[in-house]
Short mmCIF file of C-alpha atoms in Angstrom, two decimals:
data_model
loop_
_atom_site.label_atom_id
_atom_site.label_comp_id
_atom_site.label_asym_id
_atom_site.label_seq_id
_atom_site.Cartn_x
_atom_site.Cartn_y
_atom_site.Cartn_z
CA MET A 1 -6.53 -14.11 -5.30
CA HIS A 2 -2.95 -13.36 -4.49
CA ALA A 3 -1.83 -9.81 -3.88
CA PRO A 4 0.65 -8.47 -6.41
CA ALA A 5 4.17 -9.41 -5.36
CA VAL A 6 7.55 -7.92 -6.15
CA LEU A 7 10.15 -9.89 -8.07
CA ALA A 8 13.17 -7.79 -7.16
CA ALA A 9 14.14 -4.22 -6.32
CA LEU A 10 15.93 -1.34 -7.96
CA SER A 11 17.04 2.07 -6.82
CA LEU A 12 14.54 4.67 -5.68
CA ALA A 13 13.66 7.29 -8.24
CA LEU A 14 14.87 10.69 -7.13
CA ALA A 15 12.09 13.18 -6.65
CA ALA A 16 12.46 16.30 -8.76
CA PRO A 17 10.52 19.55 -8.55
CA ALA A 18 7.96 20.04 -11.27
CA ALA A 19 9.25 22.17 -14.10
CA PHE A 20 7.49 25.34 -15.12
CA ALA A 21 5.24 24.84 -18.12
CA GLN A 22 6.95 25.81 -21.35
CA PRO A 23 5.28 26.56 -24.67
CA PRO A 24 5.73 23.74 -27.17
CA PRO A 25 8.67 24.28 -29.52
CA VAL A 26 7.93 25.37 -33.08
CA CYS A 27 9.80 23.94 -36.05
CA GLY A 28 9.73 24.69 -39.76
CA ALA A 29 7.23 23.25 -42.21
CA THR A 30 9.82 22.46 -44.88
CA ALA A 31 12.85 20.28 -44.25
CA GLU A 32 16.32 21.69 -44.80
CA VAL A 33 18.53 18.60 -44.31
CA ALA A 34 18.07 14.96 -45.25
CA LEU A 35 19.93 12.51 -42.98
CA ILE A 36 20.33 9.13 -44.71
CA CYS A 37 21.67 6.35 -42.45
CA ARG A 38 22.75 2.83 -43.29
CA GLN A 39 24.01 -0.12 -41.26
CA GLY A 40 27.06 -1.21 -43.24
CA GLU A 41 29.07 -4.40 -42.95
CA ASN A 42 31.86 -2.48 -41.20
CA GLY A 43 29.74 -0.15 -39.09
CA ARG A 44 27.72 3.01 -39.52
CA LYS A 45 27.39 4.90 -42.77
CA ALA A 46 25.47 8.12 -43.37
CA SER A 47 25.06 11.06 -45.74
CA LEU A 48 23.71 14.57 -45.22
CA VAL A 49 22.35 16.57 -48.15
CA ARG A 50 20.07 19.54 -48.72
CA THR A 51 16.38 18.88 -49.28
CA ASP A 52 13.06 20.70 -49.54
CA LEU A 53 10.78 17.81 -48.57
CA PRO A 54 7.84 18.51 -46.22
CA ALA A 55 8.87 18.19 -42.58
CA ARG A 56 7.38 15.43 -40.44
CA GLY A 57 7.34 14.84 -36.71
CA GLY A 58 7.66 17.29 -33.86
CA CYS A 59 10.41 19.29 -32.24
CA GLY A 60 10.30 18.03 -28.65
CA GLN A 61 12.36 14.85 -29.12
CA PRO A 62 14.84 13.75 -31.82
CA LEU A 63 13.34 11.73 -34.66
CA LEU A 64 14.82 8.25 -34.28
CA GLU A 65 15.87 5.36 -36.50
CA THR A 66 17.32 2.22 -34.84
CA PHE A 67 19.28 -0.40 -36.77
CA THR A 68 20.03 -4.02 -35.91
CA ALA A 69 22.55 -6.35 -37.54
CA SER A 70 19.79 -7.72 -39.81
CA ASP A 71 19.20 -4.22 -41.23
CA ARG A 72 22.51 -4.23 -43.09
CA ASP A 73 22.54 -2.10 -46.27
CA ARG A 74 18.93 -0.98 -45.83
CA PRO A 75 19.13 2.82 -45.77
CA ARG A 76 16.59 4.97 -43.94
CA SER A 77 16.19 8.73 -44.11
CA LEU A 78 15.02 11.56 -41.86
CA ALA A 79 14.02 14.95 -43.29
CA LEU A 80 14.81 17.67 -40.74
CA ALA A 81 13.44 21.21 -40.61
CA VAL A 82 14.77 24.10 -38.54
CA GLY A 83 14.18 23.21 -34.89
CA GLN A 84 14.30 19.44 -35.45
CA SER A 85 16.87 16.80 -34.52
CA GLY A 86 17.31 13.36 -36.03
CA GLU A 87 19.23 10.42 -34.56
CA CYS A 88 20.36 7.07 -35.93
CA ARG A 89 21.39 4.29 -33.55
CA PHE A 90 23.42 1.46 -35.01
CA ALA A 91 23.82 -2.24 -34.26
CA ASP A 92 27.24 -1.77 -32.66
CA GLY A 93 25.86 0.74 -30.14
CA GLY A 94 27.10 3.83 -31.97
CA SER A 95 24.88 6.85 -32.55
CA LEU A 96 24.67 9.81 -34.93
CA ARG A 97 22.61 12.92 -34.19
CA VAL A 98 22.00 15.94 -36.42
CA GLN A 99 20.25 19.12 -35.31
CA VAL A 100 19.11 21.94 -37.62
CA GLN A 101 19.09 25.44 -36.11
CA ALA A 102 18.01 28.86 -37.30
CA GLY A 103 20.87 31.26 -37.91
CA PRO A 104 21.22 34.57 -36.07
CA SER A 105 18.71 37.32 -36.81
CA PRO A 106 19.76 39.16 -39.98
CA PRO A 107 20.68 42.83 -39.85
CA ALA A 108 18.53 45.39 -41.55
CA GLY A 109 19.19 45.68 -45.23
CA PRO A 110 19.07 43.49 -48.32
CA CYS A 111 17.79 39.95 -47.73
CA SER A 112 16.84 40.76 -44.15
CA GLY A 113 13.79 38.54 -44.58
CA GLN A 114 15.91 35.50 -45.46
CA PRO A 115 17.45 34.07 -42.28
CA THR A 116 20.22 31.53 -42.51
CA ALA A 117 20.13 27.94 -41.21
CA THR A 118 22.90 25.74 -39.81
CA PHE A 119 23.32 22.18 -38.60
CA SER A 120 25.39 20.49 -35.89
CA LEU A 121 26.42 16.84 -35.81
CA TRP A 122 27.35 14.46 -32.99
CA LEU A 123 28.88 10.98 -33.12
CA ASP A 124 28.57 8.89 -29.95
CA ASP A 125 27.43 11.97 -27.97
CA ARG A 126 30.50 13.97 -29.10
CA ARG A 127 30.11 17.13 -31.17
CA VAL A 128 32.02 16.77 -34.43
CA ALA A 129 30.46 19.59 -36.51
CA ASP A 130 29.10 22.83 -35.08
CA ALA A 131 26.85 25.37 -36.85
CA ARG A 132 27.74 24.28 -40.39
CA GLU A 133 25.90 26.32 -43.00
CA VAL A 134 22.78 24.80 -44.56
CA ARG A 135 21.70 27.83 -46.59
CA SER A 136 23.17 31.27 -46.77
CA ARG A 137 21.42 34.60 -46.79
CA CYS A 138 20.72 36.14 -50.21
CA GLU A 139 21.43 32.94 -52.14
CA ASN A 140 19.85 33.07 -55.59
CA ALA A 141 19.59 29.31 -55.93
CA PRO A 142 20.12 26.43 -53.48
CA THR A 143 23.79 25.57 -53.17
CA PRO A 144 24.23 21.79 -53.03
CA TRP A 145 26.53 20.27 -50.45
CA THR A 146 27.19 16.80 -49.06
CA TYR A 147 28.64 15.41 -45.85
CA ARG A 148 29.49 11.76 -45.41
CA VAL A 149 29.91 9.64 -42.27
CA ASP A 150 31.95 6.44 -42.35
CA GLY A 151 32.51 4.81 -38.97
CA ASP A 152 34.07 7.41 -36.66
CA ALA A 153 34.98 9.80 -39.50
CA VAL A 154 32.98 12.71 -40.95
CA TYR A 155 33.87 14.18 -44.34
CA ASP A 156 32.84 17.41 -46.05
CA CYS A 157 32.38 16.32 -49.66
CA SER A 158 30.81 19.56 -50.88
CA ASN A 159 33.76 20.37 -53.15
CA GLY A 160 34.34 16.81 -54.28
CA ASP A 161 37.51 16.23 -52.25
CA CYS A 162 35.83 14.84 -49.08
CA GLY A 163 38.05 16.45 -46.46
CA PRO A 164 37.83 15.01 -42.91
CA LEU A 165 36.47 17.21 -40.12
CA LEU A 166 38.76 15.62 -37.52
CA ALA A 167 42.52 15.82 -37.78
CA PRO A 168 44.23 12.53 -38.80
CA ASP A 169 45.70 12.10 -35.31
CA GLN A 170 42.46 13.01 -33.48
CA ALA A 171 40.42 9.98 -32.43
CA LEU A 172 36.69 10.42 -31.84
CA SER A 173 37.04 8.94 -28.34
CA THR A 174 39.33 11.81 -27.31
CA LEU A 175 36.54 14.37 -27.76
CA PRO A 176 34.50 15.16 -24.63
CA VAL A 177 30.89 14.06 -24.32
CA ASP A 178 28.68 17.10 -24.99
CA ALA A 179 27.16 17.72 -21.57
CA ALA A 180 24.68 20.31 -22.87
CA GLU A 181 23.19 18.01 -25.50
CA PHE A 182 23.66 14.68 -23.64
CA PRO A 183 23.61 15.47 -19.90
CA ALA A 184 22.92 11.90 -18.80
CA ALA A 185 25.79 10.48 -20.87
CA ALA A 186 28.15 13.18 -19.59
CA ALA A 187 27.18 12.50 -15.98
CA ALA A 188 27.66 8.78 -16.47
CA ALA A 189 31.06 9.34 -18.08
CA SER A 190 32.15 11.40 -15.07
CA ASP A 191 31.03 8.52 -12.85
CA GLY A 192 33.15 6.04 -14.78
CA LEU A 193 30.33 4.53 -16.90
CA GLN A 194 30.26 4.05 -20.65
CA ARG A 195 27.22 3.10 -22.74
CA LEU A 196 28.62 0.65 -25.29
CA LEU A 197 25.27 -0.48 -26.75
CA ASP A 198 22.21 1.76 -26.93
CA ARG A 199 19.11 0.63 -28.81
CA GLY A 200 16.42 2.62 -27.07
CA PRO A 201 15.55 5.16 -24.36
CA VAL A 202 15.58 2.44 -21.71
CA CYS A 203 19.40 2.49 -21.86
CA ALA A 204 19.61 6.09 -20.64
CA GLU A 205 17.41 5.22 -17.66
CA LEU A 206 19.45 2.12 -16.85
CA GLU A 207 22.63 4.19 -17.01
CA ARG A 208 21.09 6.86 -14.76
CA GLN A 209 20.29 4.28 -12.10
CA LEU A 210 23.72 2.67 -12.31
CA ALA A 211 25.35 6.11 -12.03
CA LEU A 212 23.57 6.54 -8.70
CA SER A 213 24.89 3.14 -7.58
CA TRP A 214 26.49 0.26 -9.44
CA ASP A 215 24.48 -2.00 -7.11
CA ALA A 216 21.19 -0.42 -8.24
CA LEU A 217 19.94 -3.80 -9.51
CA ASP A 218 20.73 -5.70 -6.29
CA PRO A 219 17.37 -6.19 -4.52
CA PHE A 220 19.06 -6.77 -1.18
CA ARG A 221 20.31 -3.17 -1.22
CA ARG A 222 17.37 -1.23 -2.68
CA GLY A 223 13.84 -0.60 -1.54
CA ASP A 224 10.67 0.35 -3.37
CA ASP A 225 11.22 1.55 -6.93
CA ALA A 226 7.62 1.99 -8.11
CA GLY A 227 8.30 5.58 -9.24
CA ALA A 228 11.27 4.69 -11.44
CA PRO A 229 10.67 4.43 -15.22
CA LEU A 230 12.71 1.20 -15.25
CA HIS A 231 11.40 -0.85 -12.36
CA ARG A 232 11.01 -4.38 -11.08
CA VAL A 233 8.20 -6.47 -12.49
CA VAL A 234 5.06 -6.41 -10.36
CA ALA A 235 3.13 -9.62 -10.96
CA SER A 236 0.78 -12.11 -9.37
CA GLN A 237 2.54 -14.79 -7.41
CA ALA A 238 1.74 -18.30 -8.60
CA PRO A 239 -0.54 -20.43 -6.38
CA PRO A 240 1.20 -22.08 -3.42
CA GLY A 241 2.85 -25.35 -4.33
CA ALA A 242 3.36 -24.40 -7.99
CA ALA A 243 6.34 -26.69 -8.51
CA MET A 244 8.79 -26.39 -11.36
CA PRO A 245 7.94 -28.69 -14.28
CA ASP A 246 9.41 -32.17 -14.65
CA ALA A 247 10.60 -32.19 -11.01
CA LEU A 248 13.25 -29.60 -11.85
CA GLU A 249 15.00 -27.70 -9.08
CA PHE A 250 17.63 -25.00 -8.90
CA VAL A 251 20.94 -26.43 -7.74
CA ARG A 252 21.37 -23.67 -5.17
CA GLY A 253 18.68 -21.83 -3.24
CA GLU A 254 14.91 -21.87 -3.23
CA SER A 255 12.59 -20.80 -6.02
CA ARG A 256 9.59 -18.50 -6.28
CA ALA A 257 7.04 -18.44 -9.11
CA PHE A 258 5.30 -15.46 -10.70
CA ASP A 259 2.91 -15.09 -13.63
CA PHE A 260 3.47 -12.30 -16.18
CA ASP A 261 4.25 -11.77 -19.86
CA PHE A 262 7.96 -12.57 -19.92
CA ASP A 263 8.63 -12.77 -23.66
CA ASN A 264 6.46 -9.83 -24.79
CA ASP A 265 4.01 -11.86 -26.87
CA GLY A 266 0.88 -10.80 -24.96
CA LEU A 267 0.52 -14.21 -23.23
CA ILE A 268 1.01 -14.86 -19.51
CA ASP A 269 4.05 -17.01 -18.71
CA ARG A 270 5.14 -18.60 -15.43
CA VAL A 271 8.58 -17.50 -14.28
CA TYR A 272 10.50 -19.34 -11.56
CA LEU A 273 13.25 -17.30 -9.94
CA GLY A 274 16.15 -18.76 -8.02
CA ASP A 275 16.83 -16.90 -4.79
CA LEU A 276 20.32 -17.09 -3.38
CA ARG A 277 22.73 -14.61 -1.90
CA ASP A 278 26.23 -15.98 -2.33
CA GLU A 279 29.33 -15.53 -0.19
CA GLY A 280 30.18 -12.28 -1.94
CA GLU A 281 26.77 -10.90 -0.95
CA TRP A 282 25.52 -10.85 -4.51
CA TYR A 283 22.09 -11.95 -5.59
CA ALA A 284 22.40 -15.04 -7.80
CA SER A 285 19.11 -15.54 -9.59
CA PRO A 286 18.68 -17.90 -12.54
CA LEU A 287 15.27 -18.09 -14.20
CA LEU A 288 13.14 -20.90 -15.57
CA VAL A 289 10.37 -19.68 -17.85
CA VAL A 290 7.38 -21.81 -18.82
CA ALA A 291 5.68 -20.34 -21.87
CA GLY A 292 2.00 -19.53 -21.54
CA ALA A 293 -0.82 -20.08 -24.02
CA ALA A 294 -3.41 -17.55 -22.79
CA ALA A 295 -3.61 -13.80 -22.27
CA GLN A 296 -5.90 -14.03 -19.25
CA GLY A 297 -4.03 -16.00 -16.62
CA PHE A 298 -1.36 -18.65 -16.97
CA GLN A 299 -2.06 -21.79 -19.01
CA ALA A 300 1.02 -23.85 -19.81
CA HIS A 301 2.00 -24.08 -23.45
CA ALA A 302 2.25 -27.66 -24.66
CA GLY A 303 5.49 -28.99 -26.09
CA ALA A 304 8.90 -30.11 -24.99
CA ALA A 305 10.44 -26.69 -25.71
CA ALA A 306 7.92 -24.79 -23.58
CA ALA A 307 10.42 -24.32 -20.69
CA ASN A 308 13.52 -22.16 -21.09
CA ALA A 309 16.34 -21.50 -18.62
CA VAL A 310 17.96 -18.07 -18.39
CA PRO A 311 20.88 -17.43 -18.55
CA CYS A 312 21.76 -21.09 -19.30
CA GLN A 313 19.94 -21.43 -22.63
CA TRP A 314 21.01 -17.97 -23.81
CA ASP A 315 24.41 -19.60 -24.24
CA GLY A 316 25.38 -19.57 -27.92
CA ALA A 317 25.21 -23.39 -28.04
CA ARG A 318 21.65 -23.34 -26.57
CA PRO A 319 22.20 -26.49 -24.45
CA PRO A 320 19.31 -28.74 -23.37
CA LEU A 321 17.97 -28.25 -19.85
CA SER A 322 19.78 -31.41 -18.71
CA HIS A 323 23.12 -29.67 -19.39
CA CYS A 324 22.33 -26.53 -17.39
CA ASP A 325 24.73 -26.32 -14.46
CA ASP A 326 22.23 -24.44 -12.26
CA LEU A 327 19.41 -27.02 -12.62
CA ARG A 328 18.96 -30.57 -11.35
CA SER A 329 16.38 -33.33 -11.68
CA PRO A 330 16.05 -36.87 -10.29
CA ALA A 331 15.87 -38.08 -13.88
CA TRP A 332 19.36 -36.80 -14.64
CA SER A 333 21.58 -39.47 -13.14
CA ARG A 334 25.35 -39.44 -13.69
CA ARG A 335 25.21 -36.27 -15.72
CA GLU A 336 28.21 -34.03 -16.14
CA PRO A 337 26.83 -30.51 -16.65
CA LEU A 338 28.83 -28.17 -18.80
CA ARG A 339 29.47 -24.55 -17.90
CA GLN A 340 27.29 -22.10 -19.80
CA ALA A 341 27.65 -18.39 -20.45
CA VAL A 342 25.76 -15.76 -22.38
CA PRO A 343 28.20 -14.26 -24.91
CA ALA A 344 28.90 -10.53 -24.84
CA PRO A 345 26.37 -8.64 -27.00
CA LEU A 346 29.16 -6.83 -28.87
CA PRO A 347 32.28 -8.23 -30.57
CA GLY A 348 35.79 -7.38 -29.45
CA ILE A 349 35.21 -7.53 -25.67
CA ALA A 350 37.77 -9.50 -23.66
CA GLY A 351 36.33 -12.87 -22.62
CA GLY A 352 33.24 -12.19 -24.72
CA ASP A 353 32.66 -15.84 -25.66
CA ASP A 354 32.42 -16.83 -21.98
CA PHE A 355 30.93 -13.62 -20.64
CA PHE A 356 27.85 -13.79 -18.36
CA GLN A 357 28.63 -17.13 -16.71
CA THR A 358 25.61 -19.02 -15.37
CA ARG A 359 26.90 -19.72 -11.86
CA THR A 360 27.75 -16.08 -11.09
CA THR A 361 25.10 -14.18 -13.06
CA THR A 362 21.82 -12.67 -11.94
CA ALA A 363 18.95 -12.52 -14.44
CA LEU A 364 16.50 -9.87 -13.26
CA PRO A 365 13.15 -9.15 -15.00
CA LEU A 366 12.33 -5.44 -15.30
CA ARG A 367 9.64 -3.30 -16.94
CA PHE A 368 9.94 -0.14 -19.01
CA ASP A 369 7.10 1.33 -21.09
CA ASP A 370 4.98 -1.85 -20.79
CA THR A 371 7.83 -4.03 -22.10
CA THR A 372 9.64 -6.76 -20.18
CA TYR A 373 13.44 -6.65 -20.14
CA VAL A 374 16.01 -8.87 -18.42
CA ALA A 375 19.14 -7.38 -16.89
CA LEU A 376 22.24 -9.57 -16.61
CA TRP A 377 25.18 -8.79 -14.36
CA SER A 378 27.83 -10.97 -12.78
CA ALA A 379 29.55 -11.15 -9.42
CA SER A 380 32.84 -12.23 -11.02
CA GLY A 381 34.40 -13.26 -14.31
CA PRO A 382 34.88 -11.23 -17.50
CA ALA A 383 31.45 -9.53 -17.16
CA ARG A 384 32.06 -8.21 -13.65
CA ASP A 385 32.20 -4.59 -14.83
CA TYR A 386 29.29 -4.80 -17.28
CA VAL A 387 25.48 -4.74 -17.12
CA ALA A 388 23.47 -5.85 -20.16
CA LEU A 389 19.77 -5.43 -20.84
CA TYR A 390 17.88 -7.80 -23.14
CA ARG A 391 14.34 -7.84 -24.54
CA PRO A 392 13.02 -11.45 -24.36
CA ARG A 393 11.25 -12.85 -27.42
CA PRO A 394 9.02 -15.92 -27.85
CA GLY A 395 10.70 -19.28 -28.32
CA GLY A 396 13.57 -18.55 -25.94
CA ARG A 397 15.01 -15.84 -28.19
CA ARG A 398 16.24 -12.44 -27.01
CA GLU A 399 17.43 -9.11 -28.38
CA ALA A 400 20.36 -7.24 -26.81
CA VAL A 401 19.31 -3.63 -26.12
CA CYS A 402 21.90 -2.07 -23.78
CA LEU A 403 25.43 -2.73 -22.57
CA ILE A 404 26.97 -0.47 -19.94
CA GLN A 405 30.54 -0.76 -18.71
CA ARG A 406 32.00 0.42 -15.42
CA LYS A 407 35.60 1.43 -15.78
CA PRO A 408 37.74 -0.72 -13.42
CA GLY A 409 39.08 2.36 -11.65
CA ALA A 410 35.53 3.36 -10.68
CA ARG A 411 34.93 0.29 -8.45
#
C-alpha cells in the first residue's frame, strides 16, 4: 500500500478568524420578480417582469443558472422574492445578477402595512440599476413593467419605448466593479486580474489564489495547500515500475504515475505527469492519461483510444499520439512532430488559435468540491498572461470553466 502522494502544490489558504454566528436570512414566500435568461447567438439576453409565483430556494446564496454554447435559445427563469438574488452566467463568461430588496419602512398613515420592494441589477459585477421600483405603496392593482438585457445594454421597456439605462457613450467596462456585492472580483481587479470566463464558484477561488500570487499554481514555489478549497490532487502513487503504455516517454524530464478519477466518470484512471523545470524556472508538466475501467483501483480500459495526452490532444485538430511534440517512442522512427496548442476558450483573444502551446504549458490536476479540474498556464507565448481551468470529461473531452487574465502592467 502506497501512502497518498501529492501531485503538485498551490498557495497556502489564509487562516481567517471564525465569524460570529448569524441568524439565517429570511426571504419572502411569494416571488416579486421573474428573471428570464437566454443564451443567444450574439451573447446574453434576459428579461425582468413582475410575477406572483411561489418563491423557491433560500436567501443565503444567489440562485444560479449557468449556460454553455449548446444551450443557445433555451430560456430559463428564476422567480425571486424579497431577500433573494438570482444570477445567470453565460457561455462567453458574462454574468447577470438581480437582487430584490424590501423598501424602507413606511411612515404611519394610509397603506403603512404595505411596504415597497425594489430590485438592483449587475452586469459583469458592475451595478447598472439600483433600487428600481418593483411595487409601490398603496397600489390598487399590480403595475406591469419590463426590463430587457441585450449584451451589455439594459433597457427599461415599461412604457413601450425601451430606453437604455446607460448613456450612449458610456461603455459597461467603464463602470467600477461593485466591491460591496463582489468583493473578490473587486480585489482581483485592483491586483490587475480580470475574470473573462466564469462558469462556477471554482473560478472565484482560482482568482483569489492568483491574486495572492500569479505563481500560485507553481509547485516549486508553494507548500502544503490542504486547507485551500481548490487544491492539488491527493492520490495513490502507482506501483513502482508502472511504465507508460506502448513504451512512450516524455521528450523532456522524468515521469511520475498516480491513480485517481481524472475525467470525472467515477472510474480510477492512471495519470502520468511529466516533471521538468525549464530554464525560465517554470514547471513544464504534460500529462498522459490512461482511462480506467473500474471504480475500485486502476484497471486499464481496453482500446486504442484509451490513452490521451494533455495538452497535446486538446489541440483543436486532436492529433494522434505519434504527432505529439512532447512524447516519443521507439516505434516512431523518422517522425516530424507538429506543434500543438490548446485554443483559447473564448473567441477574439489575440493568438487564440495557437494559445496554450504544448512545449511551454503546464497541465496541473486540481480538486474542488470532489471534482477534478486541470489548470493550464504557459511560460511564454500568447497565453503567458492567462490561466484557464478545464473540467475533464470521458473520451478525452473537456469543458472550459474559467479564464483569468493578468494585465501586462501587473507583471
